[in-house]
CSV table of C-alpha atoms and ligand atoms in Angstrom, one decimal:
chain,number,residue,atom,x,y,z
A,1,MET,CA,101.8,111.3,115.7
A,2,SER,CA,103.5,112.4,112.5
A,3,ASP,CA,101.6,111.6,109.3
A,4,VAL,CA,104.9,111.7,107.4
A,5,ARG,CA,107.3,108.8,107.4
A,6,ARG,CA,111.0,109.7,107.0
A,7,GLN,CA,112.1,109.0,103.5
A,8,SER,CA,114.8,106.4,103.4
A,9,ARG,CA,116.7,104.3,100.8
A,10,SER,CA,115.4,100.9,100.2
A,11,VAL,CA,117.6,97.9,100.9
A,12,GLN,CA,116.9,94.4,99.8
A,13,ILE,CA,117.5,91.5,102.2
A,14,GLY,CA,116.8,88.2,100.5
A,15,ASP,CA,113.1,88.5,99.6
A,16,ALA,CA,112.5,91.3,102.2
A,17,VAL,CA,112.8,95.0,101.8
A,18,ILE,CA,113.7,97.5,104.5
A,19,GLY,CA,113.1,101.2,103.9
A,20,GLY,CA,111.9,103.2,100.9
A,21,GLY,CA,108.4,103.2,102.2
A,22,ALA,CA,108.1,99.4,102.6
A,23,PRO,CA,106.0,98.2,105.6
A,24,ILE,CA,107.9,98.3,108.9
A,25,SER,CA,109.2,94.8,109.4
A,26,VAL,CA,109.6,93.0,112.7
A,27,GLN,CA,112.7,90.9,113.1
A,28,SER,CA,114.2,88.9,115.9
A,29,MET,CA,117.3,87.0,116.8
A,30,THR,CA,117.7,83.3,117.7
A,31,ASN,CA,119.1,82.4,121.1
A,32,THR,CA,120.0,78.8,120.2
A,33,ASP,CA,123.6,77.7,119.4
A,34,THR,CA,123.8,78.6,115.7
A,35,ARG,CA,126.0,75.5,115.2
A,36,ASP,CA,123.0,73.4,116.3
A,37,VAL,CA,121.2,73.6,113.0
A,38,ARG,CA,118.2,71.5,114.0
A,39,ALA,CA,117.5,73.6,117.2
A,40,THR,CA,118.1,76.9,115.3
A,41,VAL,CA,115.8,76.0,112.4
A,42,ALA,CA,113.1,74.9,114.8
A,43,GLN,CA,113.2,78.2,116.6
A,44,ILE,CA,113.3,80.1,113.3
A,45,ARG,CA,110.2,78.3,112.2
A,46,ARG,CA,108.3,79.4,115.4
A,47,LEU,CA,109.5,82.9,114.8
A,48,LYS,CA,108.4,82.8,111.2
A,49,LYS,CA,105.0,81.6,112.2
A,50,ALA,CA,104.7,84.5,114.6
A,51,GLY,CA,105.4,86.9,111.7
A,52,CYS,CA,109.1,87.5,112.0
A,53,ARG,CA,110.3,88.8,108.6
A,54,MET,CA,114.0,88.1,108.9
A,55,VAL,CA,116.1,86.5,111.6
A,56,ARG,CA,119.6,87.2,113.0
A,57,VAL,CA,121.9,84.5,114.2
A,58,ALA,CA,125.0,84.9,116.3
A,59,VAL,CA,128.2,83.9,114.5
A,60,PRO,CA,130.8,83.4,117.2
A,61,ASP,CA,133.1,81.1,115.2
A,62,GLU,CA,133.7,79.4,111.8
A,63,SER,CA,131.3,76.5,112.4
A,64,ALA,CA,128.5,78.9,113.1
A,65,ALA,CA,129.3,80.9,110.0
A,66,GLN,CA,129.2,77.7,107.9
A,67,ALA,CA,126.0,76.5,109.6
A,68,ILE,CA,124.2,79.5,107.9
A,69,TYR,CA,124.1,77.5,104.6
A,70,LYS,CA,122.0,74.7,106.1
A,71,ILE,CA,119.9,77.0,108.2
A,72,LYS,CA,118.9,79.1,105.2
A,73,ARG,CA,118.0,76.1,103.1
A,74,ALA,CA,115.8,74.7,105.8
A,75,ALA,CA,114.3,77.9,107.3
A,76,LYS,CA,113.5,79.8,104.1
A,77,ILE,CA,113.7,83.2,105.6
A,78,PRO,CA,116.3,86.0,105.2
A,79,VAL,CA,119.1,85.3,107.6
A,80,VAL,CA,121.3,88.0,109.1
A,81,ALA,CA,124.8,87.1,110.3
A,82,ASP,CA,125.8,88.8,113.5
A,83,ILE,CA,129.5,89.3,113.6
A,84,HIS,CA,131.8,90.7,116.3
A,85,PHE,CA,135.6,90.9,116.6
A,86,ASP,CA,136.6,88.8,113.6
A,87,TYR,CA,136.0,90.1,110.1
A,88,ARG,CA,136.9,86.7,108.6
A,89,LEU,CA,133.7,85.3,110.0
A,90,ALA,CA,131.8,87.8,108.0
A,91,LEU,CA,133.5,86.6,104.8
A,92,ILE,CA,132.6,83.0,105.7
A,93,ALA,CA,129.0,84.0,106.5
A,94,LEU,CA,128.8,85.6,103.1
A,95,GLU,CA,130.0,82.5,101.4
A,96,SER,CA,127.4,80.5,103.3
A,97,GLY,CA,124.7,82.7,101.9
A,98,ALA,CA,123.9,85.2,104.6
A,99,ASP,CA,121.4,87.7,103.4
A,100,LYS,CA,122.7,90.5,105.5
A,101,LEU,CA,125.6,91.2,107.8
A,102,ARG,CA,125.4,93.0,111.1
A,103,ILE,CA,128.7,94.3,112.2
A,104,ASN,CA,129.6,96.5,115.2
A,105,PRO,CA,131.8,99.5,114.4
A,106,GLY,CA,133.3,99.3,117.9
A,107,ASN,CA,134.8,95.9,117.6
A,108,ILE,CA,135.3,94.7,114.1
A,109,GLY,CA,138.9,96.0,113.9
A,110,ALA,CA,140.9,97.9,111.4
A,111,ALA,CA,139.3,99.9,108.6
A,112,ALA,CA,141.0,97.7,106.0
A,113,ASN,CA,139.2,94.7,107.4
A,114,VAL,CA,135.8,96.5,107.3
A,115,LYS,CA,136.5,97.3,103.7
A,116,LYS,CA,137.4,93.7,102.8
A,117,VAL,CA,134.0,92.7,104.2
A,118,ALA,CA,132.2,95.5,102.3
A,119,ARG,CA,133.8,94.5,99.0
A,120,ALA,CA,132.7,90.9,99.5
A,121,ALA,CA,129.2,91.9,100.5
A,122,LYS,CA,129.0,94.2,97.5
A,123,GLU,CA,129.9,91.4,95.1
A,124,ARG,CA,127.0,89.4,96.5
A,125,ARG,CA,124.7,92.4,96.9
A,126,VAL,CA,124.4,91.7,100.5
A,127,PRO,CA,123.5,94.7,102.8
A,128,ILE,CA,125.3,95.5,106.0
A,129,ARG,CA,123.7,96.8,109.2
A,130,ILE,CA,126.1,99.0,111.2
A,131,GLY,CA,124.9,98.3,114.7
A,132,ALA,CA,126.4,100.8,117.1
A,133,ASN,CA,125.8,99.9,120.7
A,134,ALA,CA,126.4,102.0,123.8
A,135,GLY,CA,128.2,99.1,125.5
A,136,SER,CA,130.9,98.7,122.8
A,137,ILE,CA,131.4,102.2,121.4
A,138,ASP,CA,135.1,103.0,120.7
A,139,ARG,CA,135.8,105.2,123.7
A,140,LYS,CA,139.2,106.2,122.5
A,141,ILE,CA,137.5,107.9,119.5
A,142,TYR,CA,134.1,108.9,120.8
A,143,GLY,CA,134.5,109.1,124.6
A,144,GLU,CA,131.6,108.2,126.9
A,145,PRO,CA,128.5,106.9,125.1
A,146,THR,CA,126.0,109.7,124.4
A,147,ALA,CA,123.3,110.1,121.8
A,148,VAL,CA,125.8,112.2,119.7
A,149,SER,CA,128.6,109.7,120.0
A,150,LEU,CA,126.4,106.7,119.3
A,151,ALA,CA,125.1,108.3,116.1
A,152,ALA,CA,128.5,109.6,115.1
A,153,SER,CA,130.1,106.1,115.4
A,154,ALA,CA,127.4,104.6,113.2
A,155,ILE,CA,127.5,107.4,110.6
A,156,ASP,CA,131.4,107.4,110.5
A,157,GLN,CA,131.3,103.7,109.8
A,158,ALA,CA,128.8,104.2,107.1
A,159,LYS,CA,131.1,106.8,105.5
A,160,MET,CA,133.9,104.3,105.5
A,161,LEU,CA,131.7,102.0,103.4
A,162,GLU,CA,130.5,104.8,101.2
A,163,ASP,CA,134.1,105.6,100.3
A,164,ILE,CA,134.3,102.3,98.6
A,165,GLY,CA,131.0,102.7,96.9
A,166,PHE,CA,129.0,100.6,99.3
A,167,HIS,CA,125.5,102.0,100.0
A,168,ASP,CA,123.4,99.0,101.0
A,169,ILE,CA,123.5,100.1,104.6
A,170,VAL,CA,121.1,99.9,107.5
A,171,LEU,CA,121.9,101.8,110.7
A,172,SER,CA,121.1,101.1,114.3
A,173,MET,CA,122.2,102.9,117.5
A,174,LYS,CA,121.0,101.0,120.5
A,175,ALA,CA,121.5,101.7,124.2
A,176,PHE,CA,119.8,100.6,127.4
A,177,ASP,CA,119.1,104.3,128.1
A,178,VAL,CA,115.8,105.0,126.3
A,179,PRO,CA,116.2,108.9,126.0
A,180,MET,CA,119.7,108.4,124.6
A,181,THR,CA,118.5,105.8,122.1
A,182,ILE,CA,115.7,108.0,120.9
A,183,GLU,CA,118.0,111.0,120.5
A,184,ALA,CA,120.7,109.0,118.7
A,185,TYR,CA,118.1,107.8,116.1
A,186,ARG,CA,116.8,111.3,115.7
A,187,ILE,CA,120.3,112.5,114.8
A,188,ALA,CA,120.9,109.7,112.3
A,189,ALA,CA,117.5,110.3,110.8
A,190,GLU,CA,118.4,113.9,110.2
A,191,LYS,CA,121.9,113.3,108.9
A,192,THR,CA,121.4,110.3,106.6
A,193,ASP,CA,118.9,108.7,104.4
A,194,TYR,CA,119.8,105.1,105.4
A,195,PRO,CA,117.0,102.9,106.6
A,196,LEU,CA,116.9,102.6,110.4
A,197,HIS,CA,116.7,99.4,112.4
A,198,LEU,CA,115.0,100.4,115.7
A,199,GLY,CA,115.7,98.8,119.1
A,200,VAL,CA,116.4,99.5,122.7
A,201,THR,CA,119.0,97.0,123.9
A,202,GLU,CA,119.5,94.8,126.9
A,203,THR,CA,116.0,95.7,128.1
A,204,GLY,CA,115.7,92.7,130.3
A,205,LEU,CA,112.9,90.3,131.2
A,206,PRO,CA,109.7,90.4,129.0
A,207,TRP,CA,107.6,92.7,131.2
A,208,GLU,CA,110.2,95.5,131.8
A,209,GLY,CA,111.7,94.9,128.4
A,210,ALA,CA,108.4,95.2,126.5
A,211,ILE,CA,107.7,98.5,128.2
A,212,ARG,CA,111.2,100.0,127.6
A,213,SER,CA,111.1,98.9,124.0
A,214,ALA,CA,107.5,100.2,123.4
A,215,VAL,CA,108.5,103.6,124.8
A,216,GLY,CA,111.7,103.9,122.8
A,217,ILE,CA,110.6,102.3,119.6
A,218,GLY,CA,107.1,103.7,119.8
A,219,ALA,CA,108.4,107.3,120.3
A,220,LEU,CA,110.5,107.1,117.2
A,221,LEU,CA,107.8,105.4,115.1
A,222,ALA,CA,105.3,108.1,116.2
A,223,GLU,CA,107.8,110.7,114.7
A,224,GLY,CA,107.9,108.8,111.4
A,225,ILE,CA,111.3,107.4,112.1
A,226,GLY,CA,112.2,103.7,111.6
A,227,ASP,CA,112.0,101.0,108.9
A,228,THR,CA,112.4,97.8,110.8
A,229,LEU,CA,112.5,96.9,114.5
A,230,ARG,CA,113.7,94.3,116.9
A,231,VAL,CA,112.5,94.1,120.4
A,232,SER,CA,115.3,92.7,122.6
A,233,LEU,CA,113.9,90.6,125.5
A,234,THR,CA,115.5,88.0,127.7
A,235,GLY,CA,113.7,84.7,127.0
A,236,ASP,CA,111.8,83.2,124.1
A,237,PRO,CA,112.4,85.4,121.0
A,238,VAL,CA,108.9,84.7,119.8
A,239,GLU,CA,107.8,87.1,122.5
A,240,GLU,CA,110.0,89.8,120.8
A,241,VAL,CA,108.0,89.4,117.6
A,242,ARG,CA,104.6,89.5,119.4
A,243,VAL,CA,105.7,92.7,121.3
A,244,GLY,CA,107.0,94.2,118.0
A,245,TYR,CA,103.6,93.8,116.4
A,246,GLU,CA,101.8,95.2,119.4
A,247,ILE,CA,103.9,98.3,119.2
A,248,LEU,CA,103.1,98.7,115.5
A,249,ALA,CA,99.4,97.9,116.1
A,250,ALA,CA,99.2,100.5,118.9
A,251,LEU,CA,100.3,103.2,116.4
A,252,ASP,CA,98.1,101.9,113.6
A,253,LEU,CA,101.1,100.9,111.6
A,254,TYR,CA,99.9,97.3,111.4
A,255,THR,CA,96.4,95.8,111.6
A,256,PRO,CA,96.3,92.5,113.6
A,257,SER,CA,93.8,89.9,112.6
A,258,LEU,CA,92.3,90.2,116.1
A,259,THR,CA,92.2,93.4,118.2
A,260,LEU,CA,90.8,92.7,121.6
A,261,ILE,CA,89.5,95.7,123.6
A,262,ALA,CA,88.9,94.8,127.2
A,263,CYS,CA,88.1,97.2,130.0
A,264,PRO,CA,90.5,97.3,133.0
A,265,THR,CA,87.5,96.5,135.3
A,266,CYS,CA,86.6,98.4,138.4
A,267,GLY,CA,84.2,98.2,141.3
A,268,ARG,CA,81.3,98.4,138.9
A,269,CYS,CA,82.3,95.3,137.0
A,270,ASN,CA,79.7,92.6,136.8
A,271,ILE,CA,81.4,89.8,134.9
A,272,ASP,CA,84.9,88.1,134.9
A,273,ILE,CA,86.5,90.2,132.2
A,274,SER,CA,90.0,88.7,132.5
A,275,ALA,CA,88.7,85.1,132.1
A,276,LEU,CA,86.4,86.1,129.3
A,277,ALA,CA,89.0,88.0,127.4
A,278,THR,CA,91.6,85.3,127.8
A,279,GLU,CA,89.2,82.6,126.5
A,280,VAL,CA,88.0,84.8,123.6
A,281,ARG,CA,91.6,85.5,122.6
A,282,ARG,CA,92.4,81.7,122.7
A,283,ARG,CA,89.3,80.7,120.7
A,284,VAL,CA,89.2,83.5,118.1
A,285,GLY,CA,93.0,83.4,117.8
A,286,LYS,CA,92.7,79.9,116.4
A,287,MET,CA,90.1,80.9,113.8
A,288,LYS,CA,91.0,81.6,110.2
A,289,LEU,CA,89.7,85.1,109.9
A,290,PRO,CA,89.2,86.4,106.4
A,291,ARG,CA,89.5,90.0,107.6
A,292,PRO,CA,90.7,91.7,110.8
A,293,ILE,CA,88.2,92.0,113.6
A,294,LYS,CA,87.8,94.2,116.7
A,295,ILE,CA,86.2,92.6,119.7
A,296,ALA,CA,85.2,94.6,122.8
A,297,ILE,CA,84.7,92.9,126.2
A,298,MET,CA,83.4,95.5,128.7
A,299,GLY,CA,82.4,95.1,132.3
A,300,CYS,CA,79.3,97.2,132.8
A,301,SER,CA,76.9,99.7,131.2
A,302,VAL,CA,79.1,102.8,131.8
A,303,ASN,CA,81.4,102.6,128.8
A,304,GLY,CA,80.5,99.1,127.8
A,305,PRO,CA,77.7,99.7,125.3
A,306,GLY,CA,79.6,102.6,123.7
A,307,GLU,CA,82.9,100.6,123.3
A,308,ALA,CA,81.1,97.4,122.3
A,309,ALA,CA,79.1,99.3,119.7
A,310,MET,CA,82.3,100.8,118.2
A,311,ALA,CA,83.9,97.3,117.8
A,312,ASP,CA,82.8,94.8,115.2
A,313,VAL,CA,81.5,92.5,117.9
A,314,GLY,CA,81.3,93.1,121.6
A,315,ILE,CA,79.8,92.4,124.9
A,316,ALA,CA,78.8,94.8,127.7
A,317,GLY,CA,78.4,93.1,131.1
A,318,GLY,CA,75.3,93.1,133.3
A,319,LYS,CA,74.6,91.2,136.5
A,320,GLY,CA,75.0,87.6,135.4
A,321,PHE,CA,74.5,88.3,131.8
A,322,GLY,CA,76.1,90.2,128.9
A,323,LEU,CA,74.6,92.4,126.2
A,324,LEU,CA,75.8,91.2,122.8
A,325,PHE,CA,76.6,93.7,120.0
A,326,SER,CA,77.4,93.2,116.4
A,327,HIS,CA,78.0,95.8,113.6
A,328,GLY,CA,77.5,98.5,116.3
A,329,LYS,CA,74.0,97.3,117.2
A,330,PRO,CA,72.7,95.6,120.4
A,331,LEU,CA,71.5,92.1,119.6
A,332,ARG,CA,70.4,90.2,122.7
A,333,LYS,CA,71.2,89.4,126.4
A,334,VAL,CA,73.1,86.2,127.0
A,335,ASP,CA,73.8,84.3,130.2
A,336,GLU,CA,77.3,84.9,131.6
A,337,ALA,CA,78.1,81.2,131.2
A,338,GLU,CA,77.3,81.4,127.5
A,339,ILE,CA,79.1,84.7,126.7
A,340,VAL,CA,82.2,83.2,125.1
A,341,ASN,CA,80.2,80.7,123.0
A,342,GLU,CA,77.8,83.4,121.8
A,343,LEU,CA,80.5,85.9,121.1
A,344,VAL,CA,82.4,83.3,119.0
A,345,LYS,CA,79.3,82.5,117.1
A,346,GLU,CA,78.8,86.2,116.4
A,347,VAL,CA,82.4,86.5,115.2
A,348,GLU,CA,81.7,83.7,112.7
A,349,ARG,CA,78.5,85.5,111.6
A,350,PHE,CA,80.3,88.8,111.3
A,351,GLU,CA,83.0,87.3,109.2
A,352,SER,CA,80.6,85.5,106.8
A,353,ASP,CA,78.4,88.7,106.6
A,354,THR,CA,81.4,90.8,105.7
A,355,GLN,CA,82.5,88.2,103.1
A,356,SER,CA,79.1,88.0,101.4
A,357,LYS,CA,79.0,91.8,101.2
A,358,ASN,CA,82.4,91.9,99.4
B,1,SF4,FE1,84.5,99.8,135.2
B,1,SF4,FE2,82.5,99.5,133.5
B,1,SF4,FE3,84.6,100.9,132.8
B,1,SF4,FE4,84.8,98.3,133.0
B,1,SF4,S1,83.5,99.4,131.6
B,1,SF4,S2,86.2,99.8,133.8
B,1,SF4,S3,83.5,97.9,134.7
B,1,SF4,S4,83.2,101.4,134.4
């Protein structure tokens, strides 16, 4: 893992910052009809609660572009307007208060139209993400999608904006193909200093999609590349945000309030780890934790005591009981039926001990 993050420009999106060393933000996209303001705002509120820092909405027509005005007022989160085919929708979205535009170089039309959009965005200090996508790359110019052509299409479009003095640019180069995606970002990271929005596209249902995204986005983040990310999953976008944070947490780029370490179980396992871990996550997840906590739930005495001792609070399973640990020290044996209650009590004690020490 690289200790050095790629240096990028900083771009302001509403009250959020992408690039320039800002924390890597997790974003998502609504899958409601943008014209249905009530449903869209309800979904955005759930996304916000899950930690989504900015949200993209599809703008398929004029009414959707106009709806951004009400959505922004109600949702109070930076809103990114996703525009395809018709540059005039970008102009309306800007008038409606969009905090950022996402346009696709493959389908937005003539250069003159792109420039019109950039001028209007510049007046309002609204950044533009150039989102190249393997599925819509202009094949007449770039041929078959490859890492090189994907990066080139995004960089060429950025140059077009630079020519008119527009530099508030974020780049993305997404493909379903993970190696192609990784390589395209590496090229753009080398050739530009624009902040990079990471993502692997059309990854599918949550299980497969989370894995494909974690591999692609995770590989780039481990190299120090990437300033913001969106995990694309089919289904509830709140899952995208959760997966995004898990990717960041796995690379120590984010510290969640609860880190749960649970052993995979094997033939030596003495207690029901899956049920215990699920219940502990549910109960501790509801608690207001003043500082992040690591909880280990381990099945036996092989790795259990070691892992449990390294966590803030932990349990190592025995036959019908668990050995409870806190602050790295064994405390006492508790009956299997009482493990969750005792663990939760220890979490409360750990948090109040830590608070009183600070
Ligand atoms: Fe198996 Fe024990 Fe390791 Fe869990 S901690 S996987 S039960 S050896």
